[in-house]
Every structure is written in structure tokens, then in C-alpha cells.
Backbone as JSON, one array per atom type, in Angstrom:
{
  "sequence": "MTRLNVPTSPAEKSAETALSWAHTARFLTTASQLDQVPATELPEIAFVGRSNAGKSTAINALAQQKRLAFASKTPGRTQHINLFELGPKNAPDALFADLPGYGYAAVERGAKLRWQQVMADYLALRRSLSGVVLLIDSRLGATVLDRQLLNFIAPRVGTGVVKLLVLLTKADKLNHSQSQTAFATARALLGEYTTEQADIGVTLFSALSKSGVEDVTVTLHSWAHA",
  "N": [[-6.9, 33.41, -28.67], [-6.68, 34.8, -25.47], [-4.26, 33.73, -23.26], [-3.51, 33.09, -19.88], [-1.47, 33.27, -17.13], [-1.61, 31.0, -14.39], [-0.65, 31.0, -11.42], [0.74, 27.99, -9.74], [-0.89, 26.21, -7.35], [-0.32, 25.64, -3.6], [-1.56, 22.76, -3.21], [-2.0, 21.45, -5.77], [0.37, 21.39, -5.85], [1.4, 19.63, -5.27], [0.46, 17.32, -5.23], [0.95, 16.65, -8.12], [3.31, 16.23, -7.48], [3.33, 13.81, -5.95], [2.07, 12.24, -8.12], [3.81, 12.48, -9.97], [5.54, 10.76, -8.38], [4.62, 8.6, -8.19], [4.4, 7.49, -10.27], [6.64, 6.18, -11.28], [6.84, 3.78, -10.4], [8.31, 0.83, -10.42], [9.28, -3.31, -11.29], [10.32, -4.75, -8.92], [10.86, -7.09, -7.61], [9.73, -10.91, -6.65], [8.61, -12.62, -4.32], [8.2, -15.51, -2.76], [7.71, -16.74, 0.67], [8.23, -14.95, 3.33], [11.26, -14.61, 3.83], [12.59, -14.5, 1.87], [12.01, -11.84, 0.79], [14.1, -8.78, -0.19], [15.63, -7.58, 2.52], [15.29, -3.88, 3.51], [15.3, -0.53, 4.26], [13.93, 1.03, 3.58], [10.84, 2.56, 3.44], [7.96, 0.72, 3.53], [4.56, 0.34, 1.81], [1.52, -1.63, 1.55], [-0.83, -3.91, -0.01], [-3.52, -5.08, 0.12], [-5.96, -7.73, 0.23], [-9.42, -8.68, -0.72], [-9.48, -11.66, -3.57], [-11.28, -10.34, -5.35], [-10.63, -7.49, -5.41], [-10.15, -5.71, -7.1], [-6.99, -4.95, -6.16], [-4.88, -5.21, -8.15], [-5.91, -3.94, -9.82], [-6.14, -0.79, -9.52], [-3.22, -0.97, -8.19], [-2.1, -0.61, -10.21], [-3.57, 1.74, -11.5], [-3.01, 4.0, -9.51], [-0.29, 4.2, -10.2], [-0.52, 4.82, -13.08], [0.67, 3.31, -15.28], [-0.82, 0.5, -17.52], [-0.29, -2.71, -16.79], [1.51, -2.86, -14.7], [1.55, -4.04, -12.05], [0.03, -7.75, -12.34], [-2.97, -8.02, -13.11], [-5.17, -10.82, -13.2], [-6.64, -13.26, -14.97], [-8.25, -15.57, -13.36], [-9.23, -15.08, -10.41], [-7.47, -15.17, -7.41], [-5.02, -16.21, -8.26], [-2.8, -15.11, -7.99], [0.4, -15.72, -5.79], [2.24, -14.93, -4.42], [4.29, -12.31, -3.09], [4.77, -9.42, -4.58], [7.13, -7.06, -5.51], [7.89, -3.58, -5.96], [9.45, -0.66, -6.74], [9.81, 2.52, -5.8], [10.5, 6.26, -6.64], [13.57, 7.77, -7.88], [15.54, 5.68, -9.66], [18.2, 5.27, -9.13], [18.69, 5.79, -6.15], [15.76, 4.54, -5.37], [12.97, 5.52, -2.81], [11.24, 4.08, -1.71], [9.07, 1.72, -1.23], [6.08, -0.6, -2.68], [4.04, -3.02, -2.11], [2.68, -5.86, -3.03], [0.68, -7.67, -2.2], [-0.57, -11.04, -1.66], [-4.23, -11.82, -3.09], [-6.92, -12.53, -1.3], [-9.38, -15.12, 0.04], [-11.15, -16.44, -2.35], [-13.2, -18.76, -4.0], [-12.29, -21.15, -5.66], [-10.26, -21.68, -5.15], [-7.62, -24.04, -4.08], [-7.74, -25.89, -0.36], [-4.99, -25.99, 0.63], [-3.62, -24.43, -0.96], [-4.26, -21.64, 0.01], [-4.22, -21.44, 2.39], [-1.27, -21.69, 2.58], [-0.95, -19.13, 1.52], [-1.91, -17.42, 2.91], [-0.74, -17.7, 5.46], [1.76, -16.12, 4.06], [1.23, -13.85, 3.88], [0.55, -13.2, 6.38], [2.75, -13.14, 8.54], [4.28, -11.45, 6.54], [2.96, -9.47, 7.49], [2.68, -9.08, 9.92], [5.63, -9.14, 10.88], [7.27, -7.59, 9.47], [9.57, -5.61, 9.36], [9.87, -3.06, 7.99], [7.76, -2.01, 7.24], [6.0, 0.66, 6.98], [3.11, 1.62, 6.22], [-0.96, -0.05, 5.88], [-2.47, -0.64, 2.42], [-6.19, -1.72, 2.41], [-8.06, -2.82, 0.56], [-11.66, -2.52, -0.5], [-14.56, -4.62, -1.28], [-16.83, -1.39, -2.72], [-19.74, -2.65, -3.43], [-19.86, -4.69, -1.83], [-19.08, -4.19, 1.18], [-17.37, -4.62, 4.21], [-16.0, -7.74, 4.2], [-16.17, -10.89, 6.03], [-13.5, -11.85, 5.93], [-12.33, -9.96, 5.59], [-12.52, -8.24, 7.58], [-11.56, -10.32, 9.93], [-8.77, -9.47, 8.74], [-8.31, -6.4, 9.16], [-9.02, -7.41, 12.58], [-6.13, -8.15, 12.59], [-4.23, -6.76, 11.77], [-4.41, -4.93, 13.7], [-3.33, -4.47, 16.44], [-0.62, -3.19, 15.04], [-1.38, -1.04, 14.0], [-2.87, 0.39, 15.87], [-1.23, 1.1, 17.75], [0.4, 2.96, 15.77], [2.57, 2.27, 14.79], [1.95, 1.31, 12.18], [0.47, 2.24, 9.38], [-2.88, 2.96, 8.09], [-5.32, 2.75, 5.35], [-8.51, 2.61, 3.74], [-9.26, 1.72, 0.65], [-12.03, 1.72, -0.57], [-13.7, 0.51, -2.72], [-14.25, 0.39, -6.75], [-16.48, 2.29, -7.21], [-17.52, 3.55, -8.55], [-19.59, 2.4, -9.85], [-21.65, 2.62, -8.49], [-24.51, 4.7, -6.95], [-25.38, 8.15, -5.95], [-26.25, 7.72, -3.53], [-26.03, 5.59, -2.72], [-23.26, 5.56, -2.23], [-23.1, 7.31, -0.14], [-23.64, 5.72, 1.53], [-22.14, 3.62, 1.6], [-19.63, 4.58, 1.91], [-20.02, 5.74, 5.09], [-20.94, 3.32, 6.05], [-18.17, 1.98, 6.44], [-16.43, 3.82, 7.74], [-17.77, 3.95, 10.39], [-17.37, 1.03, 10.84], [-14.41, 1.37, 11.0], [-13.9, 3.08, 12.94], [-13.52, 1.04, 15.24], [-10.88, 0.36, 15.59], [-9.92, 2.73, 16.17], [-7.57, 4.66, 17.63], [-6.12, 7.13, 19.9], [-3.17, 7.09, 18.43], [-3.42, 6.16, 15.87], [-3.16, 6.19, 12.58], [-5.79, 6.15, 10.39], [-7.51, 5.75, 7.37], [-10.64, 6.5, 5.41], [-11.48, 6.0, 2.06], [-13.48, 6.48, -1.19], [-13.28, 4.69, -4.15], [-12.4, 4.24, -7.47], [-11.17, 2.73, -10.26], [-11.45, 2.91, -12.73], [-12.95, 5.22, -13.53], [-11.28, 7.12, -12.63], [-11.72, 8.36, -9.79], [-10.49, 9.44, -7.01], [-7.96, 8.38, -6.45], [-5.97, 10.91, -7.13], [-5.6, 11.75, -4.82], [-5.53, 9.94, -3.52], [-3.38, 8.9, -4.19], [-1.81, 11.11, -3.25], [-1.93, 10.77, -0.06], [-0.5, 8.59, 0.15], [2.48, 9.41, -1.4], [3.02, 10.93, 0.92], [2.79, 9.0, 3.07], [5.34, 7.69, 2.72], [7.21, 9.92, 3.1], [7.08, 10.74, 5.17]],
  "CA": [[-6.67, 33.38, -27.32], [-4.63, 35.17, -24.55], [-4.06, 32.41, -21.58], [-3.07, 33.81, -18.19], [-0.28, 32.37, -16.48], [-2.44, 30.62, -13.5], [0.39, 30.34, -10.47], [0.07, 26.78, -9.18], [-1.64, 26.51, -5.78], [0.42, 24.51, -3.09], [-2.18, 21.63, -3.29], [-2.02, 21.19, -6.82], [2.16, 21.4, -6.54], [1.7, 18.45, -4.2], [-0.52, 16.32, -6.19], [1.5, 16.82, -9.37], [4.73, 15.7, -7.19], [2.34, 12.94, -5.76], [1.51, 11.64, -8.8], [5.0, 11.75, -10.7], [6.42, 9.92, -8.17], [4.08, 7.19, -8.34], [4.23, 6.9, -12.03], [8.4, 5.98, -11.46], [6.8, 2.33, -10.06], [8.9, -0.41, -11.45], [8.6, -4.01, -10.7], [11.61, -4.91, -8.3], [11.21, -8.75, -7.29], [8.9, -11.29, -5.98], [8.83, -13.52, -3.29], [6.85, -16.68, -1.99], [8.02, -16.45, 1.43], [8.9, -13.52, 3.86], [12.86, -14.54, 3.62], [13.03, -13.76, 0.27], [11.7, -10.46, 0.18], [14.8, -8.36, 0.71], [16.03, -6.26, 3.7], [15.52, -2.97, 3.29], [15.81, 0.02, 4.95], [12.83, 1.76, 2.59], [9.06, 2.35, 3.72], [7.22, 0.06, 2.34], [3.26, 0.09, 1.92], [1.61, -3.26, 1.36], [-1.66, -3.93, -0.92], [-4.35, -6.6, 0.87], [-7.34, -7.54, -0.05], [-10.01, -9.97, -1.24], [-8.46, -11.49, -4.56], [-11.81, -10.18, -6.26], [-11.75, -6.48, -5.27], [-9.5, -4.98, -7.78], [-6.32, -4.54, -6.19], [-3.91, -4.56, -9.01], [-6.36, -2.61, -11.19], [-5.68, -0.16, -8.16], [-1.57, -0.08, -8.19], [-1.76, -0.02, -11.9], [-4.51, 3.29, -11.93], [-2.34, 4.61, -9.02], [0.92, 3.92, -10.37], [-1.11, 5.25, -14.41], [0.36, 2.05, -15.86], [-1.26, -0.47, -17.38], [0.63, -3.63, -16.59], [2.79, -2.85, -13.55], [0.65, -5.25, -11.0], [-0.96, -8.63, -12.97], [-4.42, -8.68, -13.21], [-5.21, -12.51, -13.55], [-8.02, -13.16, -15.14], [-8.48, -16.07, -12.89], [-9.21, -14.3, -9.2], [-6.9, -16.06, -6.29], [-4.12, -17.28, -8.63], [-1.39, -14.27, -6.73], [0.66, -16.58, -4.73], [3.4, -14.02, -3.97], [4.84, -10.96, -2.52], [5.7, -8.56, -5.64], [7.27, -5.69, -4.49], [7.72, -2.42, -6.7], [10.01, 0.27, -6.08], [9.36, 4.11, -6.71], [11.51, 6.62, -6.36], [14.63, 7.68, -8.56], [16.51, 4.38, -10.11], [19.97, 5.82, -8.29], [17.95, 6.26, -4.98], [14.25, 4.58, -4.5], [12.84, 5.95, -1.41], [10.09, 3.68, -0.93], [8.13, -0.06, -1.95], [5.02, -0.79, -2.77], [3.97, -4.53, -2.12], [1.08, -6.8, -3.59], [0.03, -9.36, -1.09], [-1.64, -12.59, -2.36], [-5.53, -11.84, -2.53], [-7.23, -13.66, 0.13], [-11.06, -15.3, -0.48], [-11.24, -16.84, -3.73], [-13.42, -20.39, -2.88], [-12.36, -22.12, -6.63], [-9.07, -22.23, -4.98], [-7.31, -25.05, -3.38], [-7.69, -24.92, 0.9], [-4.32, -26.1, 1.23], [-3.28, -23.2, -1.29], [-5.0, -20.65, 0.32], [-3.93, -21.51, 4.0], [-0.19, -21.43, 2.48], [-0.94, -17.84, 0.62], [-2.97, -16.38, 3.86], [0.3, -17.44, 6.13], [2.75, -16.03, 3.16], [0.85, -12.35, 4.6], [0.48, -12.55, 8.36], [4.01, -13.04, 8.29], [4.84, -10.45, 6.04], [1.62, -8.14, 7.96], [3.24, -9.4, 11.35], [6.66, -9.52, 11.03], [7.84, -6.61, 8.36], [9.85, -3.87, 9.82], [9.97, -2.05, 6.81], [5.75, -2.07, 6.91], [5.0, 1.64, 7.02], [1.5, 1.47, 6.01], [-1.08, -0.56, 4.63], [-4.12, 0.27, 1.62], [-6.76, -2.22, 2.34], [-9.05, -2.44, -0.61], [-12.53, -3.45, -0.23], [-15.38, -3.33, -2.69], [-17.65, -0.87, -2.06], [-20.77, -2.78, -3.5], [-20.17, -5.56, -0.89], [-18.8, -3.42, 2.08], [-15.95, -5.38, 4.4], [-16.75, -9.02, 4.88], [-16.2, -11.76, 7.46], [-12.26, -11.9, 5.65], [-11.83, -8.49, 5.95], [-12.84, -7.9, 9.41], [-10.08, -10.83, 10.39], [-7.73, -9.03, 8.51], [-8.36, -5.16, 9.98], [-8.12, -7.81, 13.25], [-4.97, -9.42, 12.47], [-3.51, -5.6, 11.76], [-5.53, -3.95, 15.05], [-2.13, -3.94, 16.77], [0.28, -2.31, 14.7], [-2.37, 0.45, 13.4], [-3.34, 1.36, 17.13], [-0.15, 1.91, 18.01], [1.04, 3.95, 14.7], [3.32, 1.86, 13.78], [1.8, 1.41, 10.46], [-1.03, 3.32, 9.15], [-3.82, 2.06, 7.07], [-6.21, 3.34, 4.42], [-9.19, 2.13, 3.14], [-10.18, 1.79, -1.03], [-13.69, 1.16, -1.23], [-13.41, 0.28, -4.57], [-15.6, -0.08, -7.54], [-17.18, 3.0, -6.93], [-18.14, 4.08, -10.05], [-20.67, 1.3, -9.87], [-22.56, 3.5, -7.16], [-25.15, 5.93, -7.64], [-24.76, 8.53, -4.86], [-27.01, 7.47, -2.2], [-25.2, 4.14, -2.63], [-21.35, 5.82, -2.0], [-22.63, 7.71, 0.71], [-24.18, 4.17, 2.98], [-21.3, 2.37, 1.86], [-19.05, 5.41, 2.64], [-20.65, 5.85, 6.24], [-20.43, 2.2, 7.45], [-16.68, 1.82, 6.59], [-16.21, 4.57, 8.72], [-18.15, 3.05, 11.68], [-16.37, -0.38, 11.27], [-12.92, 1.94, 11.1], [-14.44, 3.35, 14.06], [-13.46, 0.3, 15.84], [-10.04, 0.28, 15.33], [-8.99, 4.21, 16.11], [-7.01, 4.94, 18.61], [-5.17, 8.72, 19.86], [-1.85, 6.99, 17.98], [-3.32, 5.22, 15.05], [-3.39, 6.96, 11.81], [-6.81, 5.48, 9.39], [-8.35, 6.76, 6.45], [-11.82, 6.1, 4.41], [-11.63, 7.3, 1.08], [-14.13, 5.44, -2.0], [-12.1, 4.36, -5.12], [-12.52, 4.09, -8.9], [-9.73, 2.75, -10.92], [-12.11, 3.19, -14.16], [-13.49, 6.64, -13.51], [-9.77, 7.9, -12.07], [-12.02, 8.66, -8.52], [-10.19, 9.15, -5.71], [-6.87, 8.48, -7.35], [-4.9, 11.99, -6.67], [-6.42, 11.63, -3.24], [-4.78, 8.48, -2.56], [-1.61, 8.66, -4.44], [-0.97, 12.32, -2.37], [-1.2, 9.96, 0.78], [0.74, 7.16, -0.37], [3.2, 9.67, -0.9], [3.27, 11.75, 2.76], [3.76, 8.18, 4.01], [6.88, 7.6, 2.24], [8.53, 11.02, 2.97], [7.24, 11.49, 6.33]],
  "C": [[-6.01, 33.74, -26.4], [-4.99, 34.22, -22.99], [-3.32, 32.62, -20.88], [-2.2, 32.53, -17.59], [-1.08, 32.17, -15.56], [-1.15, 30.21, -12.3], [-0.5, 28.67, -10.06], [-0.07, 26.73, -7.58], [-0.53, 25.4, -5.14], [-0.39, 22.97, -3.06], [-2.0, 21.08, -4.76], [-0.46, 21.09, -7.05], [2.11, 20.2, -5.57], [1.0, 16.9, -4.72], [0.4, 15.93, -7.02], [2.83, 15.81, -8.52], [4.4, 14.55, -6.52], [2.33, 11.69, -7.14], [3.07, 11.59, -9.77], [5.84, 10.99, -10.04], [6.27, 8.35, -7.75], [4.73, 6.69, -10.02], [5.48, 6.02, -12.32], [8.32, 4.22, -11.04], [7.15, 1.57, -11.38], [9.01, -1.51, -10.55], [10.36, -4.31, -10.22], [12.25, -6.76, -8.45], [9.75, -9.57, -6.9], [9.48, -12.9, -5.4], [7.78, -15.07, -2.73], [7.2, -17.11, -0.5], [8.63, -14.83, 1.82], [10.84, -13.41, 4.01], [12.94, -14.57, 2.53], [12.79, -12.41, 0.02], [13.4, -10.21, 1.02], [14.47, -7.41, 1.79], [16.3, -4.95, 3.26], [15.65, -2.02, 4.78], [14.05, 1.34, 4.42], [11.21, 1.37, 2.84], [8.48, 1.56, 3.22], [5.31, 0.11, 2.57], [2.98, -1.07, 1.39], [-0.52, -2.79, 1.02], [-2.5, -4.58, -0.17], [-5.98, -6.08, 0.14], [-8.28, -8.61, -0.83], [-9.74, -10.21, -2.78], [-10.05, -10.63, -5.59], [-12.14, -8.29, -6.3], [-11.16, -5.22, -6.23], [-7.93, -4.62, -7.15], [-4.98, -4.43, -7.1], [-4.21, -3.88, -10.02], [-5.95, -1.2, -10.32], [-4.64, 0.17, -8.43], [-1.62, 0.08, -9.7], [-2.5, 2.02, -12.24], [-3.1, 4.48, -11.03], [-0.93, 5.16, -9.96], [0.83, 4.74, -12.13], [-0.1, 4.55, -14.71], [-0.63, 1.06, -16.01], [-1.45, -2.02, -16.99], [1.41, -3.86, -15.62], [2.32, -4.14, -12.78], [-0.7, -5.99, -12.44], [-2.04, -9.16, -12.49], [-4.76, -9.99, -13.47], [-6.19, -12.51, -13.95], [-8.99, -14.71, -14.56], [-7.59, -15.12, -10.84], [-8.32, -15.39, -8.33], [-5.32, -16.73, -6.71], [-2.38, -16.73, -8.38], [-0.93, -15.76, -6.03], [2.05, -16.2, -4.0], [3.49, -12.55, -3.52], [5.33, -10.49, -4.04], [5.69, -6.92, -5.31], [7.63, -4.64, -5.89], [8.03, -1.35, -6.39], [9.54, 1.84, -7.04], [10.25, 5.03, -6.52], [12.09, 6.62, -7.61], [15.45, 6.43, -8.59], [17.71, 4.23, -9.52], [19.14, 5.91, -6.7], [16.84, 6.03, -4.74], [13.89, 5.08, -3.57], [11.66, 5.46, -0.72], [9.67, 2.16, -2.14], [6.93, 0.12, -1.83], [4.88, -2.31, -2.5], [2.54, -5.12, -2.39], [0.94, -7.61, -2.94], [-0.57, -9.96, -1.71], [-3.22, -12.25, -2.23], [-5.82, -12.94, -1.42], [-9.17, -14.1, -0.58], [-11.33, -16.11, -1.43], [-12.06, -18.41, -3.48], [-12.87, -21.16, -4.13], [-10.81, -22.56, -5.68], [-8.07, -23.23, -3.59], [-7.02, -24.77, -1.74], [-5.88, -24.61, 0.82], [-3.69, -24.94, 0.41], [-3.43, -21.98, -0.58], [-4.33, -20.7, 1.74], [-2.17, -21.03, 3.64], [0.34, -19.61, 2.58], [-0.76, -17.04, 1.95], [-1.57, -16.66, 5.07], [1.59, -16.93, 5.77], [2.11, -14.56, 4.24], [0.25, -11.89, 5.26], [1.88, -12.51, 8.54], [4.53, -11.41, 8.09], [3.91, -9.1, 6.64], [2.44, -7.8, 9.06], [4.22, -8.81, 11.57], [7.36, -8.25, 10.54], [8.44, -5.94, 9.32], [10.27, -3.1, 9.22], [8.04, -1.5, 7.01], [5.82, -0.44, 7.59], [3.82, 2.01, 7.39], [0.96, -0.04, 5.05], [-2.36, -0.28, 3.93], [-4.9, -1.61, 1.92], [-8.07, -2.13, 1.48], [-10.53, -3.19, -0.83], [-14.15, -3.25, -1.13], [-16.71, -2.81, -2.49], [-19.07, -1.78, -2.1], [-21.05, -3.93, -2.27], [-19.92, -5.21, 0.66], [-17.48, -4.91, 2.69], [-16.84, -6.63, 4.66], [-16.3, -9.83, 6.06], [-14.46, -11.49, 7.51], [-11.32, -10.62, 5.89], [-11.83, -7.74, 7.22], [-11.43, -8.47, 9.98], [-9.08, -9.88, 9.69], [-7.62, -7.25, 9.18], [-8.06, -6.01, 11.65], [-6.76, -8.09, 14.04], [-3.91, -7.44, 12.64], [-3.36, -4.46, 12.88], [-4.12, -3.4, 15.7], [-1.14, -3.02, 16.33], [-0.12, -0.69, 13.93], [-2.42, 1.08, 14.78], [-2.04, 1.89, 17.84], [0.78, 2.69, 17.18], [2.6, 3.51, 14.62], [3.01, 1.63, 12.36], [-0.26, 1.73, 10.15], [-1.95, 2.48, 8.17], [-5.29, 3.26, 6.38], [-6.91, 2.07, 3.39], [-9.77, 2.4, 1.84], [-11.78, 1.69, -0.84], [-14.0, 1.27, -2.76], [-14.76, -0.02, -5.3], [-16.84, 0.92, -7.72], [-18.22, 4.0, -7.54], [-19.85, 3.17, -10.47], [-21.46, 1.94, -8.84], [-22.87, 4.74, -7.3], [-24.8, 6.49, -5.64], [-25.11, 8.59, -3.22], [-26.06, 6.35, -1.92], [-23.93, 4.49, -1.34], [-22.05, 6.08, -0.67], [-23.13, 6.51, 2.41], [-22.62, 3.83, 2.78], [-20.06, 3.31, 2.73], [-19.16, 5.02, 4.54], [-20.3, 4.38, 7.48], [-19.45, 1.81, 7.28], [-16.71, 2.83, 7.43], [-16.41, 4.29, 10.02], [-17.53, 2.01, 11.9], [-15.24, 0.4, 11.3], [-12.91, 2.37, 12.53], [-13.42, 2.47, 15.58], [-12.01, 0.32, 16.32], [-9.11, 1.79, 15.9], [-8.43, 4.35, 17.1], [-5.94, 6.57, 18.43], [-4.04, 7.93, 18.59], [-1.95, 6.82, 16.64], [-3.52, 6.41, 13.55], [-4.03, 5.88, 9.96], [-7.3, 6.45, 8.98], [-9.37, 6.0, 5.86], [-11.36, 6.81, 3.23], [-13.01, 6.02, -0.48], [-13.48, 6.05, -3.35], [-12.53, 4.11, -6.74], [-11.53, 4.44, -9.97], [-9.75, 3.27, -12.68], [-12.15, 4.82, -14.71], [-12.18, 7.84, -13.13], [-10.46, 9.04, -10.31], [-11.3, 8.55, -7.68], [-8.32, 8.79, -5.96], [-5.75, 9.68, -6.93], [-4.68, 11.4, -5.3], [-5.41, 10.5, -2.46], [-3.35, 8.71, -2.84], [-0.86, 10.17, -3.26], [-0.88, 11.25, -0.96], [-0.15, 9.45, 1.17], [1.84, 8.25, 0.13], [3.75, 10.64, 0.6], [3.41, 10.81, 3.21], [4.75, 8.01, 3.86], [7.69, 8.84, 2.36], [8.06, 11.58, 4.04], [8.06, 11.74, 6.81]]
}
């Protein structure tokens, strides 16, 4: 069979570049409080969400690596900010920050408060933070804690200082009608935070079926290379 060389479209080339970039992600360091996070001028993209929303799994899917971000068998046990470098090893151009999950009932209250403070300090004060990826289980929708998180970052998102992308995870568990309802509900909620300066998006996402992986990677690549 004769194969024709089909020119790569700009969109395909963009996706190829973004996927290759995300695949370079590698562990940099871990920190239990903000003053332990190294100062940097590189743009940082933070991943936040409930402990069972699939945060680590999503990071691994985006990086096309199986164990880049550690997915604990016990949700809520991640107590630190974990940083990952992206780009050439001798010239990294962005960082992913995996923040402690929130909302897991079995975790002792004192630990919860401590982790929440670490996350709050990072989201409110980190100067190099350029984007937040909020992961919400598509089957549950935004919880009270997710709404509290949105309210907390609203000032920085509303002024355009920090971009926001909501991933409705585990979308493979929904049928078409359920997916559309989940998407519409999330868009309506995010409308409350939309301003002229805000850069806010939402997408259905599945690490299992890879749905949304390419589009999300292209978005994050554009954030890091704006």
C-alpha cells in the first residue's frame, strides 16, 4: 500500500509540541511549607482538588508517565507541595505544583488545618503562580469545599493574574447526557467568577480514556509560554 505524506496541520503541530513538552516533566522537590519552596521566575501551574478527585492520576496522564505524581492508596495523605520541572533539563521553562488534596474525612483535623494553610499560603502569596487547574469529580460536581477554593482564588483569577482551568475528572464514568449536564452545571458556576480580565475554562477529562488530555496539555503549554 502506498502511503501519502500528509502535511501536519498547525493544530496537530501545536498538540505535538505540547505533548512532547509535558512528557519532559520530572520531580524537582517537595516542601511542607511555603518558605521551603524554592524561589523562581518560571511560571508555575498548580493542581488542586479534593483528595479523591484524581489529581495525581491526571498529572501522570498529562505527562504520559505512570508514576510521576504519587497516587496514595489512602486519599488525603499527601501533606506537601510537590514541584515538577518541565522543558529542557538545562533550561526548564515551567513548573507543575501538586498541592495537598482537601476534604478527606478520615484525616485528623489538626493535619487538615495545617495542609489547608500550606495550600492557602501558596495560592494567595506565590508570586510565580500563573495558573490553577482545579480537579472536580464529574460525577459529584462542585462541592462546598470546591466552591470555597474558587472563592479563595477569585481575586487573583478575576484580575487575570492567575488563569483557571477546571477539569471534570472521571468523565468516562458518565453517559452523554450526564456529561452534558455536568459540563453545563460547571460552566454556570464558573460564570459567577468571570470578569473581563479572567481567563477561565472547563473541560471534561478522563485519564483512563485519555479524553481531554491533548486539549488540556495544549492549554497548559500556552499558559507556560505566553
